[in-house]
Amino acid sequence: MPVELRKGSLHLTGTPLWFDAKRKSELSFVSHAHSDHIARHESVVATKATLTLMEHRLGRVKSALPVSYRHPFELGALNVELLPAGHVLGSAQIRITRSDGHRIVYTGDLNCEPSLTAEAHEVAECDTLVIESTFGHPRFKFPPKAQVWEQIESWVRRTLAAGVQPVIYGYALGKSQEIARFLHSQGFGICAHEKIHAMCALYSSLGVDVPTRLFDGAFRDNEVGLFPPFGRSQALKAIRPKATAVCTGWAIDADIARRYGADVAFALSDHADCDALIAYAKATGASEVLTHHGYARELAHALREAGVFARAVSQPLQLTLPL
Ligand SMILES: [Zn+2]
């Protein structure tokens, strides 16, 4: 197999290179700075934005190789290139061309819809595709993003008009910046939890302006609160009356609002849904697709139904023997 699972992380077979290794490794490609994709490695290959966001979370990276999109380079015997993944600022897919010409792509997390804060994804043509499957179950069909934005905006307007404080819960990196940028463009002020505020400042320093005010215990007129889904501030509890919304792809499932302690849930995702993952896999032209993370078996099954040779990384190859 071109890639293998070792200690729960993906590794490029026969090389020192890991993909988003969860534990310290000698050399890992880091696709983006979400906490389940980063660790204190000896050497890291990533985009400049990912390195900046990652260092904010983990401290200085010992040996970092900042790489621009679409600039192939040699890494030992491998030819390596990063392409945008559309997930959060700086997120990348990696394409490795082996000396025999075989091209392997690892997507990290992938989003194929236009984003207000992340670079638009590109189709990475390849022979073997290793694709994420967070929302790889066919039940995940996200509504058009424009429709979700309309729902969020209308909820904010209704809430403010009723004299109630709107507060939105979104992950500190990626989701929050997109929500903040959207609501700012609609004329609202954004007042954010310190973790989100710091990430917004980093985005702005990286060239994607996300204006927010740090929450100081009170909201001003026409402001929307922006807080992480968990570990929220004590001071927020004292704000009354307030209405709360969580923005997550998991909103497709029933009962999500309650599980996040919110009044409503909006299906705003920074991942591709099942159909988008299948369309992406087909567009790469890969003759072999390996699925990993999340609904890996379900996505592999859906891909096979769509005529693509696919299996989960953890799933052994099933050979059909002639009788
Ligand atoms: Zn992610």
Tab-separated table of C-alpha atoms and ligand atoms in Angstrom:
chain	number	residue	atom	x	y	z
A	1	MET	CA	0.000	0.000	0.000
A	2	PRO	CA	1.442	3.468	-0.858
A	3	VAL	CA	0.496	4.732	2.619
A	4	GLU	CA	0.205	2.872	5.893
A	5	LEU	CA	-1.320	3.455	9.309
A	6	ARG	CA	1.240	3.399	12.132
A	7	LYS	CA	0.283	4.207	15.714
A	8	GLY	CA	-2.941	5.752	14.432
A	9	SER	CA	-1.197	8.123	11.975
A	10	LEU	CA	-0.629	7.980	8.234
A	11	HIS	CA	2.846	7.392	6.902
A	12	LEU	CA	4.197	7.376	3.337
A	13	THR	CA	5.464	3.839	2.910
A	14	GLY	CA	9.240	3.456	2.541
A	15	THR	CA	9.985	7.117	3.376
A	16	PRO	CA	10.501	9.223	6.548
A	17	LEU	CA	7.414	11.329	5.719
A	18	TRP	CA	4.269	11.346	7.871
A	19	PHE	CA	0.964	13.008	7.059
A	20	ASP	CA	-0.490	15.038	9.966
A	21	ALA	CA	1.188	12.710	12.473
A	22	LYS	CA	-0.661	12.888	15.790
A	23	ARG	CA	2.505	12.317	17.847
A	24	LYS	CA	5.986	13.725	17.603
A	25	SER	CA	7.748	12.511	14.438
A	26	GLU	CA	10.995	13.265	12.625
A	27	LEU	CA	9.295	14.695	9.564
A	28	SER	CA	5.612	15.440	9.051
A	29	PHE	CA	3.557	17.309	6.517
A	30	VAL	CA	1.038	19.395	8.476
A	31	SER	CA	-1.993	20.078	6.310
A	32	HIS	CA	-3.477	22.782	8.587
A	33	ALA	CA	-3.377	24.026	12.169
A	34	HIS	CA	-6.447	22.338	13.723
A	35	SER	CA	-5.409	20.693	16.973
A	36	ASP	CA	-6.021	17.116	15.765
A	37	HIS	CA	-3.526	17.659	12.924
A	38	ILE	CA	-0.574	19.177	14.783
A	39	ALA	CA	2.166	17.905	17.093
A	40	ARG	CA	5.692	18.917	18.153
A	41	HIS	CA	7.652	17.346	15.286
A	42	GLU	CA	11.368	17.581	14.624
A	43	SER	CA	10.749	18.885	11.098
A	44	VAL	CA	7.567	20.184	9.528
A	45	VAL	CA	6.534	20.800	5.931
A	46	ALA	CA	3.604	23.245	5.778
A	47	THR	CA	2.469	26.548	4.338
A	48	LYS	CA	3.607	29.767	6.030
A	49	ALA	CA	0.079	30.448	7.325
A	50	THR	CA	-0.190	26.953	8.826
A	51	LEU	CA	3.198	27.352	10.509
A	52	THR	CA	2.156	30.720	11.987
A	53	LEU	CA	-1.165	29.362	13.305
A	54	MET	CA	0.476	26.153	14.533
A	55	GLU	CA	3.246	28.011	16.387
A	56	HIS	CA	0.589	30.145	18.080
A	57	ARG	CA	-0.842	26.917	19.503
A	58	LEU	CA	2.281	24.826	20.192
A	59	GLY	CA	5.199	27.218	20.379
A	60	ARG	CA	8.107	27.425	17.955
A	61	VAL	CA	8.599	24.615	15.469
A	62	LYS	CA	12.210	23.323	15.611
A	63	SER	CA	12.800	22.886	11.928
A	64	ALA	CA	10.167	24.356	9.663
A	65	LEU	CA	10.029	24.307	5.909
A	66	PRO	CA	7.511	26.963	4.798
A	67	VAL	CA	6.228	26.054	1.355
A	68	SER	CA	4.194	28.104	-1.120
A	69	TYR	CA	1.333	26.562	-3.056
A	70	ARG	CA	2.169	25.272	-6.539
A	71	HIS	CA	5.954	25.337	-6.043
A	72	PRO	CA	7.232	21.772	-6.488
A	73	PHE	CA	10.471	20.979	-4.641
A	74	GLU	CA	12.692	18.005	-3.879
A	75	LEU	CA	12.452	16.364	-0.472
A	76	GLY	CA	15.060	13.600	-0.480
A	77	ALA	CA	14.117	11.303	-3.338
A	78	LEU	CA	10.583	12.685	-3.505
A	79	ASN	CA	9.152	15.489	-5.587
A	80	VAL	CA	6.674	17.373	-3.430
A	81	GLU	CA	4.076	20.064	-4.131
A	82	LEU	CA	1.403	21.716	-1.958
A	83	LEU	CA	-1.999	22.772	-3.286
A	84	PRO	CA	-4.808	24.635	-1.465
A	85	ALA	CA	-7.401	22.493	0.346
A	86	GLY	CA	-10.025	25.244	0.945
A	87	HIS	CA	-10.551	24.218	4.588
A	88	VAL	CA	-9.006	27.000	6.728
A	89	LEU	CA	-6.404	29.675	5.988
A	90	GLY	CA	-3.183	28.004	4.831
A	91	SER	CA	-4.700	24.528	4.538
A	92	ALA	CA	-2.977	22.369	1.953
A	93	GLN	CA	-3.027	19.068	0.148
A	94	ILE	CA	0.313	17.460	-0.620
A	95	ARG	CA	1.186	15.766	-3.903
A	96	ILE	CA	4.201	13.487	-3.990
A	97	THR	CA	5.618	12.274	-7.243
A	98	ARG	CA	7.748	9.152	-6.787
A	99	SER	CA	10.788	8.474	-8.948
A	100	ASP	CA	8.684	5.965	-10.941
A	101	GLY	CA	6.271	8.825	-11.802
A	102	HIS	CA	3.438	7.602	-9.542
A	103	ARG	CA	1.606	10.579	-7.984
A	104	ILE	CA	0.138	10.312	-4.481
A	105	VAL	CA	-2.085	13.031	-3.010
A	106	TYR	CA	-3.034	13.363	0.665
A	107	THR	CA	-5.828	15.896	1.217
A	108	GLY	CA	-5.816	16.600	4.960
A	109	ASP	CA	-9.222	18.220	5.563
A	110	LEU	CA	-10.894	19.363	2.371
A	111	ASN	CA	-13.605	21.874	1.500
A	112	CYS	CA	-14.736	22.370	-2.086
A	113	GLU	CA	-17.178	25.281	-1.483
A	114	PRO	CA	-15.968	28.879	-1.788
A	115	SER	CA	-14.749	30.223	1.578
A	116	LEU	CA	-14.581	33.849	2.753
A	117	THR	CA	-11.311	33.238	4.585
A	118	ALA	CA	-9.496	30.220	3.066
A	119	GLU	CA	-7.743	29.898	-0.279
A	120	ALA	CA	-10.004	28.179	-2.867
A	121	HIS	CA	-9.224	24.468	-3.147
A	122	GLU	CA	-7.645	23.081	-6.303
A	123	VAL	CA	-8.105	19.680	-7.860
A	124	ALA	CA	-4.857	17.755	-7.344
A	125	GLU	CA	-4.619	15.299	-10.227
A	126	CYS	CA	-3.012	12.054	-9.123
A	127	ASP	CA	-2.836	8.253	-9.360
A	128	THR	CA	-3.432	7.440	-5.684
A	129	LEU	CA	-5.694	9.735	-3.652
A	130	VAL	CA	-5.739	9.598	0.146
A	131	ILE	CA	-8.871	11.540	1.045
A	132	GLU	CA	-10.412	12.599	4.367
A	133	SER	CA	-13.890	11.301	5.158
A	134	THR	CA	-15.101	13.357	8.150
A	135	PHE	CA	-18.522	13.730	6.520
A	136	GLY	CA	-18.135	10.707	4.241
A	137	HIS	CA	-21.465	9.130	5.158
A	138	PRO	CA	-24.152	9.659	2.462
A	139	ARG	CA	-26.509	11.157	5.065
A	140	PHE	CA	-24.334	14.272	5.065
A	141	LYS	CA	-25.713	16.549	2.363
A	142	PHE	CA	-25.046	20.170	3.204
A	143	PRO	CA	-27.463	22.859	2.018
A	144	PRO	CA	-26.061	25.482	-0.398
A	145	LYS	CA	-23.734	27.774	1.572
A	146	ALA	CA	-25.554	30.951	0.421
A	147	GLN	CA	-28.710	29.557	2.006
A	148	VAL	CA	-26.911	28.913	5.321
A	149	TRP	CA	-25.518	32.461	5.360
A	150	GLU	CA	-29.051	33.805	4.775
A	151	GLN	CA	-30.349	31.746	7.705
A	152	ILE	CA	-27.598	33.022	10.006
A	153	GLU	CA	-28.065	36.651	8.972
A	154	SER	CA	-31.817	36.521	9.361
A	155	TRP	CA	-31.490	34.879	12.822
A	156	VAL	CA	-29.062	37.609	13.930
A	157	ARG	CA	-31.372	40.396	12.663
A	158	ARG	CA	-34.456	38.896	14.307
A	159	THR	CA	-32.612	38.373	17.596
A	160	LEU	CA	-31.222	41.918	17.743
A	161	ALA	CA	-34.609	43.391	16.738
A	162	ALA	CA	-36.185	41.561	19.693
A	163	GLY	CA	-33.694	43.194	22.082
A	164	VAL	CA	-31.909	39.872	22.674
A	165	GLN	CA	-28.127	39.379	22.452
A	166	PRO	CA	-27.139	36.937	19.660
A	167	VAL	CA	-24.171	34.689	20.479
A	168	ILE	CA	-22.700	32.246	17.950
A	169	TYR	CA	-20.546	29.248	18.853
A	170	GLY	CA	-17.901	28.233	16.307
A	171	TYR	CA	-14.470	26.597	16.430
A	172	ALA	CA	-11.737	29.099	17.273
A	173	LEU	CA	-9.743	28.458	14.099
A	174	GLY	CA	-11.417	28.700	10.708
A	175	LYS	CA	-15.135	28.653	11.376
A	176	SER	CA	-15.097	31.725	13.642
A	177	GLN	CA	-13.105	33.831	11.190
A	178	GLU	CA	-15.468	33.013	8.351
A	179	ILE	CA	-18.534	33.846	10.464
A	180	ALA	CA	-16.915	37.092	11.678
A	181	ARG	CA	-15.983	38.163	8.179
A	182	PHE	CA	-19.452	37.410	6.846
A	183	LEU	CA	-21.302	39.238	9.636
A	184	HIS	CA	-18.913	42.200	9.421
A	185	SER	CA	-19.664	42.463	5.698
A	186	GLN	CA	-23.371	42.625	6.608
A	187	GLY	CA	-22.773	45.603	8.918
A	188	PHE	CA	-22.609	43.897	12.323
A	189	GLY	CA	-19.908	44.348	14.954
A	190	ILE	CA	-18.176	41.215	16.240
A	191	CYS	CA	-17.247	40.787	19.878
A	192	ALA	CA	-15.182	37.648	20.418
A	193	HIS	CA	-13.807	35.379	23.123
A	194	GLU	CA	-10.045	35.829	23.639
A	195	LYS	CA	-9.085	32.606	21.823
A	196	ILE	CA	-11.105	33.616	18.764
A	197	HIS	CA	-9.969	37.221	18.965
A	198	ALA	CA	-6.306	36.102	18.918
A	199	MET	CA	-6.893	33.858	15.893
A	200	CYS	CA	-8.707	36.692	14.076
A	201	ALA	CA	-5.705	38.965	14.728
A	202	LEU	CA	-3.406	36.277	13.268
A	203	TYR	CA	-5.615	35.972	10.192
A	204	SER	CA	-5.439	39.749	9.761
A	205	SER	CA	-1.630	39.627	10.072
A	206	LEU	CA	-1.605	36.959	7.357
A	207	GLY	CA	-3.543	39.223	4.992
A	208	VAL	CA	-7.152	38.106	5.617
A	209	ASP	CA	-8.698	40.978	7.537
A	210	VAL	CA	-11.093	39.823	10.294
A	211	PRO	CA	-12.066	42.790	12.500
A	212	THR	CA	-13.256	41.813	15.993
A	213	ARG	CA	-13.412	43.400	19.458
A	214	LEU	CA	-12.246	41.443	22.502
A	215	PHE	CA	-15.149	40.512	24.811
A	216	ASP	CA	-14.813	42.482	28.058
A	217	GLY	CA	-17.960	41.278	29.812
A	218	ALA	CA	-20.469	43.414	27.907
A	219	PHE	CA	-21.778	43.803	24.376
A	220	ARG	CA	-22.373	47.030	22.462
A	221	ASP	CA	-25.278	47.850	20.135
A	222	ASN	CA	-25.457	45.820	16.933
A	223	GLU	CA	-22.767	43.358	18.072
A	224	VAL	CA	-22.789	39.608	17.682
A	225	GLY	CA	-20.939	37.481	20.245
A	226	LEU	CA	-18.548	34.837	18.920
A	227	PHE	CA	-17.420	32.086	21.297
A	228	PRO	CA	-15.880	28.604	21.045
A	229	PRO	CA	-18.342	25.723	21.426
A	230	PHE	CA	-16.619	24.585	24.617
A	231	GLY	CA	-14.620	26.357	27.332
A	232	ARG	CA	-16.736	29.500	27.092
A	233	SER	CA	-16.252	32.459	29.397
A	234	GLN	CA	-17.977	32.709	32.783
A	235	ALA	CA	-18.840	36.342	32.008
A	236	LEU	CA	-20.966	35.175	29.080
A	237	LYS	CA	-23.292	33.383	31.488
A	238	ALA	CA	-24.273	36.709	33.031
A	239	ILE	CA	-25.429	38.160	29.705
A	240	ARG	CA	-29.229	38.174	29.567
A	241	PRO	CA	-31.357	37.928	27.566
A	242	LYS	CA	-29.354	36.085	24.927
A	243	ALA	CA	-30.013	33.598	22.119
A	244	THR	CA	-27.328	31.134	21.050
A	245	ALA	CA	-26.533	29.337	17.793
A	246	VAL	CA	-23.885	26.771	16.907
A	247	CYS	CA	-22.424	26.603	13.376
A	248	THR	CA	-21.215	23.119	12.442
A	249	GLY	CA	-21.541	20.529	9.699
A	250	TRP	CA	-22.846	18.180	12.383
A	251	ALA	CA	-26.050	20.287	12.401
A	252	ILE	CA	-27.292	17.820	9.762
A	253	ASP	CA	-27.844	15.407	12.661
A	254	ALA	CA	-30.864	15.951	14.903
A	255	ASP	CA	-30.391	17.267	18.427
A	256	ILE	CA	-27.031	18.922	17.744
A	257	ALA	CA	-28.079	22.345	19.113
A	258	ARG	CA	-28.920	20.829	22.487
A	259	ARG	CA	-25.651	18.847	22.587
A	260	TYR	CA	-23.727	22.081	22.119
A	261	GLY	CA	-25.916	23.863	24.669
A	262	ALA	CA	-27.284	26.175	21.948
A	263	ASP	CA	-30.815	27.233	20.983
A	264	VAL	CA	-30.367	26.597	17.242
A	265	ALA	CA	-27.820	24.969	14.909
A	266	PHE	CA	-26.788	26.055	11.398
A	267	ALA	CA	-25.154	23.601	8.962
A	268	LEU	CA	-22.112	25.738	8.166
A	269	SER	CA	-19.253	23.378	7.338
A	270	ASP	CA	-15.622	23.842	6.383
A	271	HIS	CA	-15.508	20.238	5.131
A	272	ALA	CA	-16.862	18.756	1.907
A	273	ASP	CA	-19.995	16.615	2.239
A	274	CYS	CA	-20.211	13.059	0.915
A	275	ASP	CA	-21.255	13.985	-2.651
A	276	ALA	CA	-18.553	16.654	-2.843
A	277	LEU	CA	-15.891	14.169	-1.685
A	278	ILE	CA	-16.987	11.700	-4.373
A	279	ALA	CA	-16.998	14.419	-7.049
A	280	TYR	CA	-13.540	15.530	-5.918
A	281	ALA	CA	-12.130	12.002	-5.985
A	282	LYS	CA	-13.428	11.528	-9.535
A	283	ALA	CA	-12.034	14.898	-10.656
A	284	THR	CA	-8.493	13.949	-9.561
A	285	GLY	CA	-8.521	11.035	-12.024
A	286	ALA	CA	-7.082	8.751	-9.319
A	287	SER	CA	-7.176	5.054	-10.172
A	288	GLU	CA	-7.012	4.166	-6.458
A	289	VAL	CA	-8.668	6.048	-3.593
A	290	LEU	CA	-7.859	5.451	0.069
A	291	THR	CA	-10.200	6.977	2.638
A	292	HIS	CA	-9.194	7.929	6.160
A	293	HIS	CA	-10.578	9.669	9.255
A	294	GLY	CA	-14.277	9.737	10.117
A	295	TYR	CA	-16.645	7.729	7.926
A	296	ALA	CA	-13.820	6.055	5.984
A	297	ARG	CA	-15.585	2.749	5.300
A	298	GLU	CA	-18.842	4.458	4.351
A	299	LEU	CA	-17.086	6.819	1.930
A	300	ALA	CA	-15.094	3.965	0.392
A	301	HIS	CA	-18.365	2.087	-0.119
A	302	ALA	CA	-20.071	5.135	-1.671
A	303	LEU	CA	-17.066	5.620	-3.980
A	304	ARG	CA	-17.191	2.006	-5.124
A	305	GLU	CA	-20.926	2.421	-5.822
A	306	ALA	CA	-19.940	5.413	-7.962
A	307	GLY	CA	-17.498	3.239	-9.904
A	308	VAL	CA	-14.269	4.345	-8.182
A	309	PHE	CA	-11.761	1.780	-6.871
A	310	ALA	CA	-11.657	2.674	-3.182
A	311	ARG	CA	-11.087	1.322	0.302
A	312	ALA	CA	-10.469	2.655	3.778
A	313	VAL	CA	-6.779	2.879	4.720
A	314	SER	CA	-7.464	0.507	7.606
A	315	GLN	CA	-9.411	-1.893	5.375
A	316	PRO	CA	-7.489	-4.814	3.813
A	317	LEU	CA	-7.678	-5.152	0.044
A	318	GLN	CA	-10.497	-7.588	-0.808
A	319	LEU	CA	-9.483	-9.597	-3.821
A	320	THR	CA	-12.158	-11.451	-5.710
A	321	LEU	CA	-10.662	-14.769	-6.777
A	322	PRO	CA	-11.939	-16.505	-9.923
A	323	LEU	CA	-13.743	-19.742	-9.008
B	1	ZN	ZN	-9.529	20.641	10.207
